[in-house]
């Protein structure tokens, strides 16, 4: 006696002449297909899209930077001549530079009466400050006007990622033109290391920052102190990491199978209940007629 492998078939076929099509079954089938198509397209969109997950941890993420942070600044002083504008840098490691000029540019404004200062430089990863002032000028003006607009102040590599909303240029657009012309401005910055890792595992390092500010007219025993625009910074020990992730293919397939199987099962139950109720109702009506 030969063994028939068809005994293992759990999907036994029913001849078409033993099945009965109904309008209700057709309606449920159409709704079932539309519903499955909708769920499939939703899952496909989620599978193609990239999810960005963020986490916090305590560490210095960019250990290859040599303990340095790149800074980019762009600021306009519409009432201070370019000959008077300078950048000074100092920190707790003993660095003290007056009139830093490397990688900087001064653009005259208002027919030479004002100045836009643009510069790129590095700072050490220790508390310190850099400030825009007239300290490096050959002759100090009598009443320097430090009213200003900050176009950009950013640290580290520029991140251009649509789904990441961070404070990478928190002072961009800060307008102090209506301030006291003789006042100094203090911006206290807390710099937060930020890492962005894409799907390929490539990491980019940048820095966000929070800011608080005040303005004041400072005096000493010799009289009024020359005003300046101070950026006092400190580093946060907390690092923010953004990671791109995509749903695994096996999970996508599992979800699609669950959608198809679940929809067919529920639709079959609904159709069976409706058909059974319809047949029972017909029998009741026939019983009344007889």
Coordinates of N, CA, C and O in Angstrom, one line a residue, residues 160-231:
X160 N 21.9 69.1 9.9 CA 20.7 69.4 9.1 C 19.8 68.2 9.0 O 19.9 67.4 8.0
X161 N 19.1 68.0 10.0 CA 18.2 66.8 10.1 C 16.8 67.4 10.4 O 16.6 68.1 11.3
X162 N 15.8 67.0 9.5 CA 14.5 67.5 9.6 C 13.8 67.1 10.9 O 13.1 67.9 11.5
X163 N 13.9 65.9 11.3 CA 13.2 65.4 12.5 C 13.8 65.7 13.8 O 13.3 65.2 14.8
X164 N 14.9 66.4 13.9 CA 15.5 66.7 15.1 C 15.4 68.2 15.4 O 15.9 69.0 14.7
X165 N 14.5 68.5 16.4 CA 14.3 69.9 16.8 C 15.1 70.2 18.0 O 14.8 69.8 19.1
X166 N 16.2 70.9 17.9 CA 17.1 71.1 19.0 C 17.5 72.6 19.1 O 17.3 73.4 18.1
X167 N 18.1 73.0 20.2 CA 18.6 74.3 20.4 C 20.1 74.5 19.9 O 20.9 74.8 20.7
X168 N 20.3 74.2 18.6 CA 21.7 74.3 18.1 C 22.1 75.8 17.8 O 23.2 76.1 17.8
X169 N 21.1 76.6 17.6 CA 21.4 78.1 17.4 C 20.4 78.8 18.2 O 19.6 79.6 17.7
X170 N 20.4 78.6 19.5 CA 19.4 79.2 20.4 C 19.3 80.7 20.4 O 18.3 81.3 20.7
X171 N 20.5 81.3 20.2 CA 20.6 82.8 20.2 C 20.4 83.4 18.8 O 20.4 84.6 18.7
X172 N 20.2 82.6 17.8 CA 19.9 83.1 16.5 C 18.7 84.0 16.4 O 17.6 83.6 16.8
X173 N 18.9 85.2 16.0 CA 17.8 86.2 15.9 C 17.6 87.0 17.1 O 16.7 87.9 17.1
X174 N 18.5 86.9 18.1 CA 18.4 87.7 19.3 C 18.6 89.2 19.0 O 19.7 89.5 18.4
X175 N 17.7 90.0 19.3 CA 17.8 91.5 18.9 C 17.8 92.3 20.2 O 16.9 92.3 21.0
X176 N 19.0 93.0 20.3 CA 19.2 93.9 21.5 C 19.4 95.4 21.0 O 20.1 96.1 21.7
X177 N 18.7 95.7 19.9 CA 18.9 97.1 19.4 C 18.2 98.1 20.2 O 18.6 99.3 20.2
X178 N 17.2 97.7 21.0 CA 16.5 98.7 21.9 C 17.1 98.7 23.3 O 16.5 99.4 24.1
X179 N 18.2 98.1 23.5 CA 18.8 98.1 24.8 C 19.5 99.4 25.1 O 19.8 100.2 24.2
X180 N 19.9 99.5 26.3 CA 20.8 100.7 26.7 C 22.1 100.6 26.0 O 22.8 99.6 26.0
X181 N 22.4 101.7 25.3 CA 23.6 101.7 24.4 C 24.9 101.5 25.2 O 25.9 101.0 24.7
X182 N 24.9 101.9 26.5 CA 26.1 101.8 27.3 C 26.1 100.5 28.2 O 27.0 100.4 29.0
X183 N 25.2 99.6 28.0 CA 25.1 98.4 28.8 C 25.9 97.3 28.3 O 26.1 97.2 27.1
X184 N 26.4 96.5 29.2 CA 27.1 95.2 28.9 C 26.0 94.1 28.8 O 24.9 94.2 29.5
X185 N 26.3 93.1 28.1 CA 25.3 92.0 27.9 C 26.0 90.7 28.3 O 27.1 90.4 27.8
X186 N 25.4 90.0 29.2 CA 25.9 88.7 29.6 C 24.9 87.6 29.1 O 23.7 87.6 29.4
X187 N 25.5 86.7 28.4 CA 24.8 85.5 28.0 C 25.4 84.3 28.6 O 26.6 84.0 28.4
X188 N 24.7 83.6 29.5 CA 25.2 82.4 30.3 C 24.7 81.2 29.5 O 23.5 80.9 29.5
X189 N 25.7 80.4 29.0 CA 25.4 79.3 28.2 C 25.7 78.0 28.9 O 26.7 77.8 29.5
X190 N 24.8 77.0 28.8 CA 25.1 75.6 29.2 C 25.1 74.8 28.0 O 24.1 74.5 27.3
X191 N 26.3 74.3 27.6 CA 26.5 73.6 26.4 C 26.3 72.1 26.6 O 26.8 71.5 27.5
X192 N 25.4 71.5 25.8 CA 25.1 70.1 25.9 C 25.6 69.3 24.7 O 25.2 69.5 23.5
X193 N 26.6 68.4 24.9 CA 27.1 67.6 23.8 C 26.0 66.8 23.1 O 25.1 66.2 23.8
X194 N 26.0 66.7 21.8 CA 24.9 66.0 21.0 C 25.6 65.1 20.0 O 26.5 65.6 19.3
X195 N 25.1 63.9 19.9 CA 25.6 62.9 18.9 C 24.4 62.5 18.0 O 23.3 62.3 18.5
X196 N 24.6 62.5 16.7 CA 23.6 62.0 15.7 C 24.2 60.8 15.0 O 25.3 61.0 14.3
X197 N 23.6 59.7 15.0 CA 24.0 58.5 14.4 C 23.0 58.0 13.3 O 21.9 57.8 13.6
X198 N 23.4 58.0 12.0 CA 22.5 57.6 11.0 C 22.5 56.1 10.8 O 23.1 55.3 11.6
X199 N 21.7 55.6 9.8 CA 21.5 54.2 9.6 C 22.7 53.4 9.4 O 22.8 52.2 9.7
X200 N 23.7 54.1 8.7 CA 25.0 53.4 8.4 C 25.9 53.3 9.6 O 27.0 52.7 9.5
X201 N 25.6 53.9 10.7 CA 26.4 53.9 11.9 C 27.4 55.1 12.0 O 28.1 55.2 12.9
X202 N 27.3 56.0 11.0 CA 28.2 57.2 11.0 C 27.7 58.2 12.0 O 26.5 58.5 12.1
X203 N 28.6 58.7 12.8 CA 28.3 59.6 13.9 C 28.7 61.0 13.6 O 29.8 61.2 13.0
X204 N 27.9 62.0 13.9 CA 28.3 63.4 13.8 C 28.1 64.0 15.2 O 27.1 63.8 15.9
X205 N 29.0 64.9 15.5 CA 29.1 65.5 16.8 C 28.7 67.0 16.8 O 29.3 67.7 16.0
X206 N 27.8 67.4 17.6 CA 27.4 68.8 17.6 C 27.1 69.2 19.1 O 27.3 68.3 20.0
X207 N 26.6 70.4 19.3 CA 26.4 70.8 20.6 C 25.1 71.7 20.6 O 25.0 72.6 19.8
X208 N 24.2 71.4 21.5 CA 23.1 72.3 21.8 C 23.4 73.2 23.0 O 24.4 72.9 23.7
X209 N 22.6 74.2 23.2 CA 22.9 75.0 24.4 C 21.6 75.7 24.9 O 20.7 76.0 24.1
X210 N 21.5 75.9 26.2 CA 20.5 76.7 26.8 C 21.1 78.0 27.1 O 22.4 78.1 27.3
X211 N 20.3 79.0 27.3 CA 20.9 80.4 27.5 C 20.0 81.2 28.4 O 18.8 81.1 28.5
X212 N 20.7 82.0 29.3 CA 20.0 83.0 30.1 C 20.8 84.3 29.9 O 22.0 84.2 29.6
X213 N 20.2 85.4 30.0 CA 20.9 86.6 29.7 C 20.5 87.8 30.6 O 19.4 87.8 31.2
X214 N 21.4 88.7 30.7 CA 21.1 89.9 31.5 C 21.9 91.1 30.9 O 22.9 90.9 30.2
X215 N 21.5 92.3 31.1 CA 22.2 93.4 30.7 C 22.3 94.4 31.9 O 21.4 94.5 32.7
X216 N 23.5 95.1 31.9 CA 23.7 96.0 33.0 C 24.8 97.0 32.7 O 25.6 96.8 31.7
X217 N 24.8 98.1 33.4 CA 25.8 99.1 33.3 C 26.8 98.9 34.5 O 26.3 99.1 35.6
X218 N 28.0 98.6 34.2 CA 28.9 98.2 35.3 C 29.8 99.4 35.6 O 30.3 100.2 34.8
X219 N 30.1 99.6 37.0 CA 30.9 100.6 37.5 C 32.0 100.1 38.4 O 31.8 99.0 39.0
X220 N 33.1 100.8 38.5 CA 34.2 100.4 39.4 C 34.5 101.7 40.2 O 33.9 102.8 39.9
X221 N 35.5 101.6 41.0 CA 35.9 102.8 41.8 C 36.5 103.9 40.9 O 36.6 105.1 41.3
X222 N 36.9 103.5 39.7 CA 37.4 104.5 38.8 C 36.4 105.1 37.8 O 36.7 106.0 37.0
X223 N 35.2 104.6 37.9 CA 34.1 105.0 37.0 C 33.4 103.9 36.3 O 33.5 102.7 36.7
X224 N 32.8 104.2 35.2 CA 32.0 103.2 34.4 C 33.0 102.3 33.7 O 34.0 102.8 33.0
X225 N 32.7 101.0 33.7 CA 33.5 100.0 33.0 C 33.1 99.9 31.5 O 31.9 100.0 31.2
X226 N 34.0 99.8 30.6 CA 33.7 99.7 29.2 C 32.8 98.5 28.9 O 33.1 97.4 29.3
X227 N 31.7 98.7 28.3 CA 30.7 97.6 28.1 C 31.3 96.5 27.1 O 32.2 96.8 26.2
X228 N 30.7 95.4 27.1 CA 31.1 94.3 26.2 C 29.9 93.3 26.1 O 28.9 93.4 26.8
X229 N 30.0 92.4 25.1 CA 29.0 91.3 24.9 C 29.7 90.0 25.4 O 30.5 89.5 24.6
X230 N 29.3 89.5 26.5 CA 29.9 88.3 27.1 C 29.1 87.1 26.8 O 27.9 87.0 26.9
X231 N 29.8 86.0 26.4 CA 29.3 84.7 26.3 C 30.0 83.8 27.3 O 31.1 83.3 27.0

